[in-house]
PDB file of C-alpha atoms in Angstrom:
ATOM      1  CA  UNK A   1      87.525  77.573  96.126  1.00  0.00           C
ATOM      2  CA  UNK A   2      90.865  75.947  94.356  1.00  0.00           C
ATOM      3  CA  UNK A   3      92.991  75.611  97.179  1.00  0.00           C
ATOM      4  CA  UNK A   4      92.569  76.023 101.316  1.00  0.00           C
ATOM      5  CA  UNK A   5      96.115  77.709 102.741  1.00  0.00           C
ATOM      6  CA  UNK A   6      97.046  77.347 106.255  1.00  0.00           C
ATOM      7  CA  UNK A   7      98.676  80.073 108.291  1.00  0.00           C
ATOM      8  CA  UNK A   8     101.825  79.608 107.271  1.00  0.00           C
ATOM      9  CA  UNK A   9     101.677  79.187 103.235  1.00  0.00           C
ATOM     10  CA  UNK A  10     103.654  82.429 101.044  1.00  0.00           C
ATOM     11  CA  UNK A  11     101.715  83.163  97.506  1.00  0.00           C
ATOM     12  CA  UNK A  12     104.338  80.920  96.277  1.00  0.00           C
ATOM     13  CA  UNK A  13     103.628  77.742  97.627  1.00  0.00           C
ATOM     14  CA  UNK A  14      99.743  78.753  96.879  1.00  0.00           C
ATOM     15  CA  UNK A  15     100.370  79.286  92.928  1.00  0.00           C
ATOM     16  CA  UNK A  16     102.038  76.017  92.905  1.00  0.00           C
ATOM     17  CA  UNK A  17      99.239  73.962  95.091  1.00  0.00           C
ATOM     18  CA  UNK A  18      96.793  75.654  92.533  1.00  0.00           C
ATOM     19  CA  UNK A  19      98.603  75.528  89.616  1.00  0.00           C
ATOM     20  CA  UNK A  20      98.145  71.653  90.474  1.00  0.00           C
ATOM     21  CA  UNK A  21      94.841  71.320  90.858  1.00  0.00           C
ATOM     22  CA  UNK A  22      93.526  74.043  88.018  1.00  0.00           C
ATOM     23  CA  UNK A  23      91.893  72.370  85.265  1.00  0.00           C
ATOM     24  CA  UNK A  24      93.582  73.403  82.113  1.00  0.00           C
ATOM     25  CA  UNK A  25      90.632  74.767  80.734  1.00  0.00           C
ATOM     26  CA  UNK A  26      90.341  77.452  83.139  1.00  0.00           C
ATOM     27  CA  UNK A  27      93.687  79.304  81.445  1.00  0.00           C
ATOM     28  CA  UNK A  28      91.889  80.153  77.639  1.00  0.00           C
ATOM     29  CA  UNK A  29      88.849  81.574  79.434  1.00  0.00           C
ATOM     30  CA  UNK A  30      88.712  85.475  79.562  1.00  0.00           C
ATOM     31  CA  UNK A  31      88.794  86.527  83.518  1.00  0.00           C
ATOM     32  CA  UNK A  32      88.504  89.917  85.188  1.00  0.00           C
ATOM     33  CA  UNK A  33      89.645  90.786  88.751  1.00  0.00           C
ATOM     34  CA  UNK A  34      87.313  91.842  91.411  1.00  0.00           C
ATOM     35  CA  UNK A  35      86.897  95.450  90.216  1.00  0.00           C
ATOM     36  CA  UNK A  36      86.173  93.873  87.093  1.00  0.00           C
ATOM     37  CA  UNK A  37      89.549  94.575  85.084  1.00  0.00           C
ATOM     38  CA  UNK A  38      90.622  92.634  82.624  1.00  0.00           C
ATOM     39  CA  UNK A  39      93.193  90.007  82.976  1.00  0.00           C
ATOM     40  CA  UNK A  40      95.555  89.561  80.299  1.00  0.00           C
ATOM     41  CA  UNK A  41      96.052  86.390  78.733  1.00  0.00           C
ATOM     42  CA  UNK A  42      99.616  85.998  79.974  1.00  0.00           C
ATOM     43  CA  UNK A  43      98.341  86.965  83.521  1.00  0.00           C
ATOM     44  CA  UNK A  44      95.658  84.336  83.241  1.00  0.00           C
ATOM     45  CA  UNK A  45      96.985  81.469  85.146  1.00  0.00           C
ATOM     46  CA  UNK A  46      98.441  83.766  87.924  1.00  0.00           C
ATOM     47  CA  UNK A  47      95.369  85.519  88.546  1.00  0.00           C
ATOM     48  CA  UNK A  48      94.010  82.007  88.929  1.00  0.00           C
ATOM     49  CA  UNK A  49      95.907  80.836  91.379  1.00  0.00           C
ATOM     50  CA  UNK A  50      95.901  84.525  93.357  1.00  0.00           C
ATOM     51  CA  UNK A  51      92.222  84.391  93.369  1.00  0.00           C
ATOM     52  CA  UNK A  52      92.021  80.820  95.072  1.00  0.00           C
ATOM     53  CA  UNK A  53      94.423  82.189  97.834  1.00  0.00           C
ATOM     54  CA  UNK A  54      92.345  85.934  97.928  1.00  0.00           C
ATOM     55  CA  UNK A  55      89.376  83.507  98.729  1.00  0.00           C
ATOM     56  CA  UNK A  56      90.692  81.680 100.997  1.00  0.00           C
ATOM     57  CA  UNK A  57      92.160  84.115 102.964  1.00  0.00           C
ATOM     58  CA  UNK A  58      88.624  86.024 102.659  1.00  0.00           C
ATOM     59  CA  UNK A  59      86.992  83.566 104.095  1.00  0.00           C
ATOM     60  CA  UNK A  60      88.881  83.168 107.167  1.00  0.00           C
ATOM     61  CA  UNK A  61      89.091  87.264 107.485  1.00  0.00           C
ATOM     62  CA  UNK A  62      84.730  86.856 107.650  1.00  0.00           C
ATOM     63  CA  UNK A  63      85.199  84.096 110.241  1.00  0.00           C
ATOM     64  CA  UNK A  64      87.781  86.308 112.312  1.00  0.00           C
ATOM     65  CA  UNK A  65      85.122  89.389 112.398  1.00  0.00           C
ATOM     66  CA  UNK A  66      82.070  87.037 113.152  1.00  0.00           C
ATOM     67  CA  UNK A  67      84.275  85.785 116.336  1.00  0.00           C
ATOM     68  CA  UNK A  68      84.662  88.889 117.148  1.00  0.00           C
ATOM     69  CA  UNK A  69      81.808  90.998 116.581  1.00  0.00           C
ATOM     70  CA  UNK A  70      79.109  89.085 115.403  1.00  0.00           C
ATOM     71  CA  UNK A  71      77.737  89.014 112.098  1.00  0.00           C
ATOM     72  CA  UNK A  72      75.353  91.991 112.467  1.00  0.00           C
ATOM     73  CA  UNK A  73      77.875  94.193 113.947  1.00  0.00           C
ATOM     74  CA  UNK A  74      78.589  95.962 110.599  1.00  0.00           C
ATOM     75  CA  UNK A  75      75.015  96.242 109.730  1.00  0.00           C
ATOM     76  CA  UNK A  76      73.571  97.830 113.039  1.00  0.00           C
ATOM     77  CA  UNK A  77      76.342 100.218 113.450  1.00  0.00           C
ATOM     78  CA  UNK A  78      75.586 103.564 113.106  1.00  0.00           C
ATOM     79  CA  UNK A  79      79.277 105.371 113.811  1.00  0.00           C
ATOM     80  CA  UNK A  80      82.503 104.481 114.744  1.00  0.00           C
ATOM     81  CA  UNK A  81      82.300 102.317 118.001  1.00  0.00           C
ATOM     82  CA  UNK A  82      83.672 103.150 120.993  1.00  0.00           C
ATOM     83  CA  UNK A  83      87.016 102.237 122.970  1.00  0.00           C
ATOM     84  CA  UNK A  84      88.416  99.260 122.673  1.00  0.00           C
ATOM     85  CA  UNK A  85      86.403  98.358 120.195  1.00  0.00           C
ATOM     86  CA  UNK A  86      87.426 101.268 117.627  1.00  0.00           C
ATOM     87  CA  UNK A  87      90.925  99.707 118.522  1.00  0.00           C
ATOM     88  CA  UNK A  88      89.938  96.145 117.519  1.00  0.00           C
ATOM     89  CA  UNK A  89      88.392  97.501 114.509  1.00  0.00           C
ATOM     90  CA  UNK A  90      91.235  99.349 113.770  1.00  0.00           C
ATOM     91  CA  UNK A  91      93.883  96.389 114.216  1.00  0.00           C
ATOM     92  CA  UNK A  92      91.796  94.067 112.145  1.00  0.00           C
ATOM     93  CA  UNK A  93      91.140  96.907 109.466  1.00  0.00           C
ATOM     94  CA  UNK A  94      94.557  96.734 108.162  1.00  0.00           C
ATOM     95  CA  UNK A  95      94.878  93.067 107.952  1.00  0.00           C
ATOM     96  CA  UNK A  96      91.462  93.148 105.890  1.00  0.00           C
ATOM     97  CA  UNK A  97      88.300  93.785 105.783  1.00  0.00           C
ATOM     98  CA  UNK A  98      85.332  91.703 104.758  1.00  0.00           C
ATOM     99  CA  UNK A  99      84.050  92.623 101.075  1.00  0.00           C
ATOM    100  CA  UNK A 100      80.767  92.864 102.232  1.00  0.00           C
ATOM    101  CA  UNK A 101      81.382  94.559 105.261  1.00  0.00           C
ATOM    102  CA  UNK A 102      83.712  96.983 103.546  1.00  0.00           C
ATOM    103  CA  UNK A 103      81.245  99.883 103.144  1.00  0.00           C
ATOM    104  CA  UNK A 104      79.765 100.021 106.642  1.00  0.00           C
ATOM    105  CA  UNK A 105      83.222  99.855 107.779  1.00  0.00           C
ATOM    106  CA  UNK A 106      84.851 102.811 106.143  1.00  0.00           C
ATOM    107  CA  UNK A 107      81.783 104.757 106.573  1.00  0.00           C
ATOM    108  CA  UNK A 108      81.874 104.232 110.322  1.00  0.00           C
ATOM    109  CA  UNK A 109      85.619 104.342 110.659  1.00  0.00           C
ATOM    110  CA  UNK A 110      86.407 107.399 108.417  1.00  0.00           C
ATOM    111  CA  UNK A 111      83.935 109.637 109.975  1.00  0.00           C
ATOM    112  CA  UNK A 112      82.050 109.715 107.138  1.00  0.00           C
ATOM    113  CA  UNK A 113      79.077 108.471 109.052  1.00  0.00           C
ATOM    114  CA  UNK A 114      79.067 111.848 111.461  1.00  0.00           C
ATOM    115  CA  UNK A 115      79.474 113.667 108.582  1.00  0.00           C
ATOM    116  CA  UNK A 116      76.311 112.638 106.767  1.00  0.00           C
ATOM    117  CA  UNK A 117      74.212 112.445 109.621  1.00  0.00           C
ATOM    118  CA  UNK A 118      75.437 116.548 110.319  1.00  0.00           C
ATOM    119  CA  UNK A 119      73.068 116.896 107.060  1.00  0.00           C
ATOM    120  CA  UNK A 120      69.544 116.855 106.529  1.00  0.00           C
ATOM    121  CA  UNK A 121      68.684 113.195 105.730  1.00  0.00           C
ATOM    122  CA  UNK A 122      67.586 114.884 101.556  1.00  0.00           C
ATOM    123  CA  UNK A 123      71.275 116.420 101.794  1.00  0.00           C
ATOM    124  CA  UNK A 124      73.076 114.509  98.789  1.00  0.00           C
ATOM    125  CA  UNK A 125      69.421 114.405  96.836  1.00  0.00           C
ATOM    126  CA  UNK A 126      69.033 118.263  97.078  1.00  0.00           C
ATOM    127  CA  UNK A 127      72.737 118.277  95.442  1.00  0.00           C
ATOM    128  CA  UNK A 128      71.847 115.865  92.930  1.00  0.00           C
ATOM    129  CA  UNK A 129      68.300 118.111  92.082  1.00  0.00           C
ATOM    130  CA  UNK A 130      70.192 121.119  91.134  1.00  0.00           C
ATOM    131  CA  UNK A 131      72.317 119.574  88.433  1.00  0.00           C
ATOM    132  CA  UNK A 132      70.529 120.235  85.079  1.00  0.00           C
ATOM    133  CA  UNK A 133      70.357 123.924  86.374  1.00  0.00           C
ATOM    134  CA  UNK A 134      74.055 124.928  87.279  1.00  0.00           C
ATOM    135  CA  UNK A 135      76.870 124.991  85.562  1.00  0.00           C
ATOM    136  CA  UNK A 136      80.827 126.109  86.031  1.00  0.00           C
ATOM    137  CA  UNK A 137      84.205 125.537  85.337  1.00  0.00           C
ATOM    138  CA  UNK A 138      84.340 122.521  87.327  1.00  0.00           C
ATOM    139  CA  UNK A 139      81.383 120.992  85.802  1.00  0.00           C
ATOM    140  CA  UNK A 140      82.880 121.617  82.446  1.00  0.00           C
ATOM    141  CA  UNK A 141      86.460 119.889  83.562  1.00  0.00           C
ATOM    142  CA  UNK A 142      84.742 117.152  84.880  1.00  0.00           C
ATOM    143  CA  UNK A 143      82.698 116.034  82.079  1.00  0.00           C
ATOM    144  CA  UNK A 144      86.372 116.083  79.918  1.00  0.00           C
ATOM    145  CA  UNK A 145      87.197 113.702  82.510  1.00  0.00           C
ATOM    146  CA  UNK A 146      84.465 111.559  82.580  1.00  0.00           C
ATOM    147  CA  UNK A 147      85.789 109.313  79.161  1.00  0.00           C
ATOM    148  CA  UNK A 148      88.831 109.558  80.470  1.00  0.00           C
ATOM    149  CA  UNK A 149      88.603 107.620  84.061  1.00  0.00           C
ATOM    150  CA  UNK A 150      89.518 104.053  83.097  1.00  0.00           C
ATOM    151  CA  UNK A 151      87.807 104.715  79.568  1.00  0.00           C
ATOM    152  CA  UNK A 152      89.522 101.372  78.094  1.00  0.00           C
ATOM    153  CA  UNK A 153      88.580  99.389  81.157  1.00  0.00           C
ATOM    154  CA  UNK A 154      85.978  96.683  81.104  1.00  0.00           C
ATOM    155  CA  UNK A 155      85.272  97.405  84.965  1.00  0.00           C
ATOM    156  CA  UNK A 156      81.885  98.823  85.931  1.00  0.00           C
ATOM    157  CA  UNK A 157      82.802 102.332  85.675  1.00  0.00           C
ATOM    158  CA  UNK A 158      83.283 102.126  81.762  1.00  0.00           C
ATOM    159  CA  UNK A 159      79.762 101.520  81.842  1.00  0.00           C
ATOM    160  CA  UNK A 160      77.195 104.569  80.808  1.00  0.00           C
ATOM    161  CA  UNK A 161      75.148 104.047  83.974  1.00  0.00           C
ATOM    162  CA  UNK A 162      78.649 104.109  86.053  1.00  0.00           C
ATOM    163  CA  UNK A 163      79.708 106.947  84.484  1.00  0.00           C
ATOM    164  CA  UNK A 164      76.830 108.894  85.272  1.00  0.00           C
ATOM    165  CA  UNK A 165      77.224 107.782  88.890  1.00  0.00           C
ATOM    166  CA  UNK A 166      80.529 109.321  88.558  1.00  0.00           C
ATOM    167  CA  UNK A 167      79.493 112.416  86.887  1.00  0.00           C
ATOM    168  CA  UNK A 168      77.091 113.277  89.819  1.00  0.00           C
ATOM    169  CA  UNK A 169      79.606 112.299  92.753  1.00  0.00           C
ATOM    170  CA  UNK A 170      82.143 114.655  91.427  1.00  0.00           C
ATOM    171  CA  UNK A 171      79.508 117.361  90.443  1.00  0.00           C
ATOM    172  CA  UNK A 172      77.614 117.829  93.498  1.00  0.00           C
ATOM    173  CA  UNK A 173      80.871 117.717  95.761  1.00  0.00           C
ATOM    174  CA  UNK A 174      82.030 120.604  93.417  1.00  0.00           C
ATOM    175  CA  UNK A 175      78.867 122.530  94.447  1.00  0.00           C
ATOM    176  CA  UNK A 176      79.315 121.508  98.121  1.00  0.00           C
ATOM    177  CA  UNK A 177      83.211 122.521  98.636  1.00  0.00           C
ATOM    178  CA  UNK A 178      83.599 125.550  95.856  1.00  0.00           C
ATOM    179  CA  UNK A 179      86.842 125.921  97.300  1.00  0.00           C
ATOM    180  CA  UNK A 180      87.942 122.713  96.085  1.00  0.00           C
ATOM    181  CA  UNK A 181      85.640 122.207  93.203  1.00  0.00           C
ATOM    182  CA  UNK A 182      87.579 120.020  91.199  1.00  0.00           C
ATOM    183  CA  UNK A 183      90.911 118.713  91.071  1.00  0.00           C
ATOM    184  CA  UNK A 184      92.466 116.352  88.428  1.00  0.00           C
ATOM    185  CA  UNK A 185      92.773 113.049  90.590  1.00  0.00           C
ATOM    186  CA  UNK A 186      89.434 112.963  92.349  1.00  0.00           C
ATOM    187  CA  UNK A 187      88.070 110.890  88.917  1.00  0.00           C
ATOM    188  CA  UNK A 188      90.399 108.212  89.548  1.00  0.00           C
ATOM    189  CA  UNK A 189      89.617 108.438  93.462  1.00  0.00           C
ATOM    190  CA  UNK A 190      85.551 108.647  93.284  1.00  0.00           C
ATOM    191  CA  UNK A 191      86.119 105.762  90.376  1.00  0.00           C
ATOM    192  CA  UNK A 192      88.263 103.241  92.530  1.00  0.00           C
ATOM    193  CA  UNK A 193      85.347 104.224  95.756  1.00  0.00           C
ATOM    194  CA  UNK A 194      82.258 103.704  93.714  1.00  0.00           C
ATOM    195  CA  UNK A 195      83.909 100.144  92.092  1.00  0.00           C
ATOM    196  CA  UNK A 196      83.071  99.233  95.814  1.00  0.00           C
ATOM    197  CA  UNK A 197      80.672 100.951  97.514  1.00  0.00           C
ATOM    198  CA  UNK A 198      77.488 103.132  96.146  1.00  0.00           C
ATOM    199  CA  UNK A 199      76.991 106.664  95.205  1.00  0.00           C
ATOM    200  CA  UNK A 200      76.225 108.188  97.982  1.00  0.00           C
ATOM    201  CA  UNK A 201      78.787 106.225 100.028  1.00  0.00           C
ATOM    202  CA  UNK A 202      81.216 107.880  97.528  1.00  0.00           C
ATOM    203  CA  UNK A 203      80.161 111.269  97.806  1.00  0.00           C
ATOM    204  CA  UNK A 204      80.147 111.070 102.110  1.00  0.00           C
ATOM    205  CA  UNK A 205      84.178 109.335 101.639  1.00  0.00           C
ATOM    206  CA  UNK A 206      85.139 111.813  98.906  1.00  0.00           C
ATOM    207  CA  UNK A 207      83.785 114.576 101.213  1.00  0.00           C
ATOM    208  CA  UNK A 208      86.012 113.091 104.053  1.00  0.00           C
ATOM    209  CA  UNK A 209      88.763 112.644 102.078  1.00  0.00           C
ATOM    210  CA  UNK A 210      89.062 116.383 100.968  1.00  0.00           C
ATOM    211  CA  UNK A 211      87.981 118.088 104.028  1.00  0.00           C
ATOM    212  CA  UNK A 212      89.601 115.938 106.890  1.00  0.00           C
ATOM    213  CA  UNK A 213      91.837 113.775 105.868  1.00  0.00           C
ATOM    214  CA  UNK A 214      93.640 115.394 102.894  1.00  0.00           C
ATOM    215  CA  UNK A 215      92.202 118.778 103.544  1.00  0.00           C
ATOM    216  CA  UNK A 216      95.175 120.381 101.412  1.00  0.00           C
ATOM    217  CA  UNK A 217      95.545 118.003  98.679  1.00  0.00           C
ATOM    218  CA  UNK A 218      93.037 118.613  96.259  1.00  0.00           C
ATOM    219  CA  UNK A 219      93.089 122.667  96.089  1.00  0.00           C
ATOM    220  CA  UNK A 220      94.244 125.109  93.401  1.00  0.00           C
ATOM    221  CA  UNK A 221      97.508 125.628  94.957  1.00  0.00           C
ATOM    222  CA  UNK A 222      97.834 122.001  96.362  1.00  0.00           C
ATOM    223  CA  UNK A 223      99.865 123.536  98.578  1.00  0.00           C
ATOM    224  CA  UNK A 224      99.961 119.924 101.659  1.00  0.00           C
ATOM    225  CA  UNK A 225     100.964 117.739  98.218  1.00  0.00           C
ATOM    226  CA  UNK A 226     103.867 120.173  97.273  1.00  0.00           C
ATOM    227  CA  UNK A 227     104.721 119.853 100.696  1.00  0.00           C
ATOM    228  CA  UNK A 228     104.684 116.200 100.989  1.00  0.00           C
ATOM    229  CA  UNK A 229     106.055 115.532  97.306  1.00  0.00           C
ATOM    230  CA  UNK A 230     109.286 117.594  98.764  1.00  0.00           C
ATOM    231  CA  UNK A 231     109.643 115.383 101.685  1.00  0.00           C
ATOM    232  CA  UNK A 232     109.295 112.375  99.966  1.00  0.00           C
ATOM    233  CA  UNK A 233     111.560 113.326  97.403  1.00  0.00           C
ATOM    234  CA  UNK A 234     114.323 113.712 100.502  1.00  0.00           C
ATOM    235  CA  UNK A 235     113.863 110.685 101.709  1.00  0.00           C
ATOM    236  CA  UNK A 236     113.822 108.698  98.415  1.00  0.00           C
ATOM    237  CA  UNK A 237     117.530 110.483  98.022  1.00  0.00           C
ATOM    238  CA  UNK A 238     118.310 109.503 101.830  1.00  0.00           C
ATOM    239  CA  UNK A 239     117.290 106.187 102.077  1.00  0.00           C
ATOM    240  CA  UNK A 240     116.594 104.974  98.496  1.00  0.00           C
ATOM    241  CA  UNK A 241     119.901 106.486  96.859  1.00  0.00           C
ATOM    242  CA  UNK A 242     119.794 103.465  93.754  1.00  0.00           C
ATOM    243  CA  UNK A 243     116.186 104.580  93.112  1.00  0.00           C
ATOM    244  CA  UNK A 244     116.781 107.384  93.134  1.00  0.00           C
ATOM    245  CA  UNK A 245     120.183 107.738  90.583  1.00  0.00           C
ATOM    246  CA  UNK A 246     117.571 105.546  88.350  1.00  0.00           C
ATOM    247  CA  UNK A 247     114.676 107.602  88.282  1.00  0.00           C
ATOM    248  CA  UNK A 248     117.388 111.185  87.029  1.00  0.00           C
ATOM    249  CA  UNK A 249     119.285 108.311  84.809  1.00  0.00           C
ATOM    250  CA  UNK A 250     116.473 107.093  82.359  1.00  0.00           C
ATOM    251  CA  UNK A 251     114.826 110.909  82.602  1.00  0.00           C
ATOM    252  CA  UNK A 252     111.569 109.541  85.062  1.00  0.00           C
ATOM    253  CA  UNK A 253     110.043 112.670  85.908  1.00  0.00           C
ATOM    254  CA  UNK A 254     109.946 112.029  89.600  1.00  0.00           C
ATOM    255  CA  UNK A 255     107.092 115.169  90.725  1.00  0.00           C
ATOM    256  CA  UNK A 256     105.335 113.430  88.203  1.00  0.00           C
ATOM    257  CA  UNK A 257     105.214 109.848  90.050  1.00  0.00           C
ATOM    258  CA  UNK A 258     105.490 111.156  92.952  1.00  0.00           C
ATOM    259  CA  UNK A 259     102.688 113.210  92.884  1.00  0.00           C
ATOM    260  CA  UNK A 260     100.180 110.001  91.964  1.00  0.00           C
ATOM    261  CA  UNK A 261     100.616 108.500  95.230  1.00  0.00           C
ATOM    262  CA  UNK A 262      99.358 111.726  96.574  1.00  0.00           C
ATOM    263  CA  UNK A 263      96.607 112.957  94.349  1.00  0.00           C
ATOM    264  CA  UNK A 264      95.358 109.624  92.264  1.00  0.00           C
ATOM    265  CA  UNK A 265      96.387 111.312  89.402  1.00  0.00           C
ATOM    266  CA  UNK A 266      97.936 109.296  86.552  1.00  0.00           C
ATOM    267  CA  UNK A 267     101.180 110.178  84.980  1.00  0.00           C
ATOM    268  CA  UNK A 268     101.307 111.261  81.358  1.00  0.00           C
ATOM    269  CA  UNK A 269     104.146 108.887  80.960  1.00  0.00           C
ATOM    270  CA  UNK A 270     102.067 105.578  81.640  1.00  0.00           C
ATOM    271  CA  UNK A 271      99.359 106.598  78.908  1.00  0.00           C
TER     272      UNK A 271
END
């Protein structure tokens, strides 16, 4: 820990406490976030000095929850709790959420947790058994996919074992939700989920995800996304009039764009 912030300290007068006290040395080594992307050289020394606030700040956010729920709350809680306490939760959710608590939490809080235990307790292993026998379109669209999800990353999904964890996530929720199957986007989405939590995890949040929270996102017709894209669009024009002049100036294809913060989907343009 480089540098301990009080309440009131901006990520400006952070970088330039730890820009202090950094040792030199610490700018020609090769760092990687927490996902485990690589920094850039020139990014080096700012990454440095985020970190030291990021674990700082985390640190205090584990202290907050302890006060408030105890330290096993997370790890004896089966669903989302009831109440007040799903509002607590809630409230201190979106200022951050432990690292290591982060899996129980949005399995509990998503309704992920119900979902599973709806199952038989084999559910996602039965999935996973019937691979090497099925095949489809999906399956096919996926594996083009696979290389493709953050393929020049050195994060953990560019690793063979990681992308096999992928590979099955997105595989066996194909075979659960035909109606779905698979949608351009979900690599990206399953990738980011299983950087931080594991493979079933990702398969229950996924599930969630498609069927309750974005239950017309990811189909053929993506008919809630066209919807959304077309409301956003209005408002960018409405309230954003400069962004949006610059986006038809320099030819920014703004469905494209647009459509990422929906769907997880990158843009061709950004390749």
């Amino acid at each position: 820990m480089l540098y301990e912030p009080s309440d009131n300290d901006t990520i400006e007068t952070v970088t330039a406490e730890a820009e202090r006290l950094l040792d030199e040395e610490i700018y020609n080594q090769e760092m990687e976030d927490f996902y485990g992307f690589r920094v850039p050289p020139s990014g080096t020394s700012t990454w440095a000095h985020l970190r030291s606030y990021f674990d700082c700040r985390g640190q205090r956010r584990i202290a907050e929850w302890e006060d408030a729920f105890g330290s096993q709350f997370f790890s004896v809680m089966g669903c989302r709790p009831p109440g007040s306490d799903y509002a607590t939760v809630q409230r201190m959710a979106r200022r951050g959420i432990p690292r290591h608590w982060r899996q129980r939490v949005y399995m509990a809080m998503s309704g992920a947790t119900e979902k599973k235990e709806s199952e038989a307790s084999d559910y996602y292993a039965s999935l996973v058994a019937q691979l090497a026998s099925r095949d489809s379109v999906s399956f096919r669209q996926i594996e083009l996919d696979i290389d493709r999800t953050f393929g020049h990353s050195h994060t953990k999904i560019a690793t063979e074992a990681r992308r096999s964890v992928l590979r099955r996530v997105l595989k066996t929720y194909s075979m659960r939700n035909p109606a779905v199957g698979y949608c351009q986007g979900l690599n990206f989405i399953v990738g980011f989920l299983t950087l931080g939590v594991d493979e079933e995890t990702a398969f229950w949040l996924l599930a969630v995800i498609c069927e309750d929270l974005f239950p017309g996102y990811h189909i053929p017709t993506m008919a809630d996304t066209q919807t959304d894209m077309l409301v956003i669009k209005q408002l960018i024009a409405e309230e954003l009039p400069e962004l949006d002049e610059f986006t038809s100036d320099v030819g920014l294809r703004r469905g494209c764009w647009l459509r990422s913060f929906f769907t997880g989907k990158r843009c061709g343009w950004l390749n």
